[in-house]
CSV table of C-alpha atoms in Angstrom, one decimal:
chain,number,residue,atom,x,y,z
A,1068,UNK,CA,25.2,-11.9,-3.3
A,1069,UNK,CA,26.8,-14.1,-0.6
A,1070,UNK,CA,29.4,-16.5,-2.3
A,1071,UNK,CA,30.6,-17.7,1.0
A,1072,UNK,CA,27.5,-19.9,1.3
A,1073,UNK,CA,26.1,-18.9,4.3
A,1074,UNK,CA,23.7,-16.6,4.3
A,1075,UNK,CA,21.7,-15.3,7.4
A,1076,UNK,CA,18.6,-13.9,7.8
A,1077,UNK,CA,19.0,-10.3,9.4
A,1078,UNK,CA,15.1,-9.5,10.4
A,1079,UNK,CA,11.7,-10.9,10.1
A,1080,UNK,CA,8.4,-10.1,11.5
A,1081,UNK,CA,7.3,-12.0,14.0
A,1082,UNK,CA,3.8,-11.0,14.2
A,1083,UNK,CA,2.5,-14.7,12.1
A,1084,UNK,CA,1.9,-12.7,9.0
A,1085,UNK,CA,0.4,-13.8,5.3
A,1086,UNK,CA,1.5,-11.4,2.6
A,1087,UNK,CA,-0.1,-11.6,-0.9
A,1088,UNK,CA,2.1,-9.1,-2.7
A,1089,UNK,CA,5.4,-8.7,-3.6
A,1090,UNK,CA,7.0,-5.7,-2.3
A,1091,UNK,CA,8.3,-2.2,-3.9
A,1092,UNK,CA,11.6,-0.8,-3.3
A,1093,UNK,CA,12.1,3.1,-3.2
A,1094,UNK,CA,13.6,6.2,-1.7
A,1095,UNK,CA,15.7,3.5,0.3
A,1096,UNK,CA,12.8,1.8,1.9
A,1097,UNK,CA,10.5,-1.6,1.2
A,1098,UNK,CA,7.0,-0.8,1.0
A,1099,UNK,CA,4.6,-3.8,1.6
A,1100,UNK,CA,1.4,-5.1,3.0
A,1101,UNK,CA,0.4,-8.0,5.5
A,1102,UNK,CA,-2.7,-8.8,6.1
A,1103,UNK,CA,-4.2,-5.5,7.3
A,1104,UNK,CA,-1.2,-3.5,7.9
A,1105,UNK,CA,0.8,-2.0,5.3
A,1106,UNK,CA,4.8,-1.4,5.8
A,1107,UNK,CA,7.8,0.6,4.9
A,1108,UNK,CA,11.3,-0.6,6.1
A,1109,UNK,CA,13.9,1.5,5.9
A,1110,UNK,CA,16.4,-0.5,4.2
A,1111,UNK,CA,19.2,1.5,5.5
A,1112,UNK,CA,18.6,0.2,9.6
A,1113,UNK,CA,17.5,-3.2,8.0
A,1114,UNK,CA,20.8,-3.3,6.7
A,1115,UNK,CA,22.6,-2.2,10.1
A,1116,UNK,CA,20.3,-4.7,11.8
A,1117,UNK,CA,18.9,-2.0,13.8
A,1118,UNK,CA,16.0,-3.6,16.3
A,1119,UNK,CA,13.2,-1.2,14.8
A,1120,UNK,CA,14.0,-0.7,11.2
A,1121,UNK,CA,10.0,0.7,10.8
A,1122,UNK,CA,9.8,3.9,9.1
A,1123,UNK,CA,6.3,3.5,9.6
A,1124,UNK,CA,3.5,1.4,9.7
A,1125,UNK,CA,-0.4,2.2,8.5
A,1126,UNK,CA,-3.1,-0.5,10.5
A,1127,UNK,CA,-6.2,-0.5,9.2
A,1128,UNK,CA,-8.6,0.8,11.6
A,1129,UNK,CA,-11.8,-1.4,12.5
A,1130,UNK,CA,-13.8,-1.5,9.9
A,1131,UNK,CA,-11.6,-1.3,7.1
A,1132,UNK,CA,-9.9,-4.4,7.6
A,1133,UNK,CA,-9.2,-7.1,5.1
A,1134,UNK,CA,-5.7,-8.0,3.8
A,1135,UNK,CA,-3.8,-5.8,1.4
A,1136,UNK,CA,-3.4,-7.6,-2.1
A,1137,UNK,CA,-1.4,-6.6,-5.4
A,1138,UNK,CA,1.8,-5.4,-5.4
A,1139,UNK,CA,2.5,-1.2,-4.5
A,1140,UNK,CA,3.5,1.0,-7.0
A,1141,UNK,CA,5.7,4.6,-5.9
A,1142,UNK,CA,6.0,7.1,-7.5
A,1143,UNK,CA,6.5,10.6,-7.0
A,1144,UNK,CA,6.8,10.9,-3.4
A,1145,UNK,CA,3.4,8.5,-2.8
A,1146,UNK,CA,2.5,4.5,-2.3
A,1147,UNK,CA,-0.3,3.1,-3.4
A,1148,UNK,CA,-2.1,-0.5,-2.8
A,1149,UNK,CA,-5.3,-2.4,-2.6
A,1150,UNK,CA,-7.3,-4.2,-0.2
A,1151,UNK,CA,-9.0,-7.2,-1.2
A,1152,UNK,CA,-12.9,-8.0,-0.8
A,1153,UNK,CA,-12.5,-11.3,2.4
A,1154,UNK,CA,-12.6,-8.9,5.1
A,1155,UNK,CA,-15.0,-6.6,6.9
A,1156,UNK,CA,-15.1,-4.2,3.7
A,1157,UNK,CA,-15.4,-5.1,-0.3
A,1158,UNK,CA,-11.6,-3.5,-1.4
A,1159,UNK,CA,-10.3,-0.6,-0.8
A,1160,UNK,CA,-8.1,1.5,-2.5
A,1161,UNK,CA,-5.2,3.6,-0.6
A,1162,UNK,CA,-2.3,6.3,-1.6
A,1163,UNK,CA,0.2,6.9,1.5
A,1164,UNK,CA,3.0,9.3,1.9
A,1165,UNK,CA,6.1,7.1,1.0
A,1166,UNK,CA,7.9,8.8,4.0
A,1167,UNK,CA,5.8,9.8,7.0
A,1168,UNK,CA,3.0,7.0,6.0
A,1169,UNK,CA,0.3,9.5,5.9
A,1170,UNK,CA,-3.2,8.1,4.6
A,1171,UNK,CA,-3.5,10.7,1.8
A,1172,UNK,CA,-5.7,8.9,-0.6
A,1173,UNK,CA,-9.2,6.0,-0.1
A,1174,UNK,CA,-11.3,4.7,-2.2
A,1175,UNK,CA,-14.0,2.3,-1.7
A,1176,UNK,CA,-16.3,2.9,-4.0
A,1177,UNK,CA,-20.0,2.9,-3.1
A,1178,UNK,CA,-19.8,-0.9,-2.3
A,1179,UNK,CA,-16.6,-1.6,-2.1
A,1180,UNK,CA,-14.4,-2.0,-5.3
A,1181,UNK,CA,-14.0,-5.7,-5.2
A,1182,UNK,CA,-10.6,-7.1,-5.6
A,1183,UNK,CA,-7.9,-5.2,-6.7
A,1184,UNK,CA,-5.3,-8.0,-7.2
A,1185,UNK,CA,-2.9,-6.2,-9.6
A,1186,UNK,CA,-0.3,-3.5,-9.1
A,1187,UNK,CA,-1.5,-0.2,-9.4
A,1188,UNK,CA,0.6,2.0,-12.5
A,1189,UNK,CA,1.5,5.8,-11.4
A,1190,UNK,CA,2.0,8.0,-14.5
A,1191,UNK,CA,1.7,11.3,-16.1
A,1192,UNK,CA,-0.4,12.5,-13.3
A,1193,UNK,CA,-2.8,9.6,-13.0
A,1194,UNK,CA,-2.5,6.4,-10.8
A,1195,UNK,CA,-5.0,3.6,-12.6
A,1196,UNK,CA,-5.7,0.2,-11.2
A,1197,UNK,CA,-8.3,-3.0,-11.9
A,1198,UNK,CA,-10.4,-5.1,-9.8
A,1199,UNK,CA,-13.0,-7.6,-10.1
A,1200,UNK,CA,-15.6,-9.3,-7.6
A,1201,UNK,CA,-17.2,-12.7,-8.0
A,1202,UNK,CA,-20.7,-11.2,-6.8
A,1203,UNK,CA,-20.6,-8.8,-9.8
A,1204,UNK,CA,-21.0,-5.4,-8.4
A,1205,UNK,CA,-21.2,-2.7,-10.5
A,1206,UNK,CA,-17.8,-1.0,-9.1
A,1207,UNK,CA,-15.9,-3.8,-10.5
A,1208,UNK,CA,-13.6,-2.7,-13.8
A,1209,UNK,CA,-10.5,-0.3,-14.1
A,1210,UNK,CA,-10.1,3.1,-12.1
A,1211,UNK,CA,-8.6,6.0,-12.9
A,1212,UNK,CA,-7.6,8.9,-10.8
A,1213,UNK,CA,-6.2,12.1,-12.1
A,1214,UNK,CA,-4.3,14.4,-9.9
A,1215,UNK,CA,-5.9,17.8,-8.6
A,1216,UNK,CA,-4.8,20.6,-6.1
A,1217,UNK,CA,-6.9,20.0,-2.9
A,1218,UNK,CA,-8.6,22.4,-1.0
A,1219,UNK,CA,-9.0,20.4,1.9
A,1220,UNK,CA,-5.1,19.7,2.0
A,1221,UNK,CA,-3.9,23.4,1.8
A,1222,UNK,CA,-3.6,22.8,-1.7
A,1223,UNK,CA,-1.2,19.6,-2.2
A,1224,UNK,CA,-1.6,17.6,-4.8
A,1225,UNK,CA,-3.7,14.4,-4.3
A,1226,UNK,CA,-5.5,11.7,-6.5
A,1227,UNK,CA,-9.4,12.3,-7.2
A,1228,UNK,CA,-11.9,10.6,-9.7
């Protein structure tokens, strides 16, 4: 902490941004969605004040658009979040690749999965979150995903139902 009592602000984004999440801090980087567009800092150039401290940055593409909500969880190499249901689609539910940014995990649902306000938890091989939607779809409730070796992925190891 600064004792000195001033304190300045090293980096910002610029880009007139709402967030509705707190972030996650791992692997030396701040994971966190605005509005759309979900973020990882490396906290190591943050800290240097380098111009770009971006490890990466995943938009989401036209149609899949609406704001992320609920804080990430990471764990095991992966970060996972939610979209909320005020956009073009009715929630969304993503797993990245916590270092390259990599979409390696969506979930919508058949009509969306409604709002998924809460912080996904990662263990023992599953990754479990809850939503709800005011129009009472049937997807609303808690998920569950269990890990499986993927045949599309040349065998990694990614989240299914």
């Amino acid at each position: 902490a600064d004792t000195s009592g001033t304190q300045e602000r090293i980096y910002s984004i610029s880009e007139g941004v709402t967030w509705y999440m707190s972030p996650a801090i791992a692997y030396d980087n701040l994971y966190f969605g605005a509005e759309s567009t979900f973020y990882a800092i490396d906290l190591t150039r943050f800290h240097n004040q380098d111009p770009n401290p971006f490890r990466w940055r995943y938009d989401a593409p036209p149609g899949e658009a609406s704001p992320f909500v609920g804080s990430p969880a990471v764990a095991n190499g992966y970060v996972y979040a939610a979209m909320d249901d005020i956009g073009e689609i009715d929630g969304a539910f993503y797993g990245f690749h916590a270092f390259t940014g990599e979409r390696i995990f969506y979930y919508i649902g058949n009509n969306g999965i409604g709002s998924a306000q809460v912080a996904p938890v990662v263990a023992e091989g599953y990754v479990i979150f809850a939503s709800y939607d005011d129009n009472e779809r049937l997807e609303q409730g808690v998920y569950c995903f269990k890990k499986k070796t993927s045949t599309r992925r040349g065998g990694k190891q990614v989240f299914a139902p």
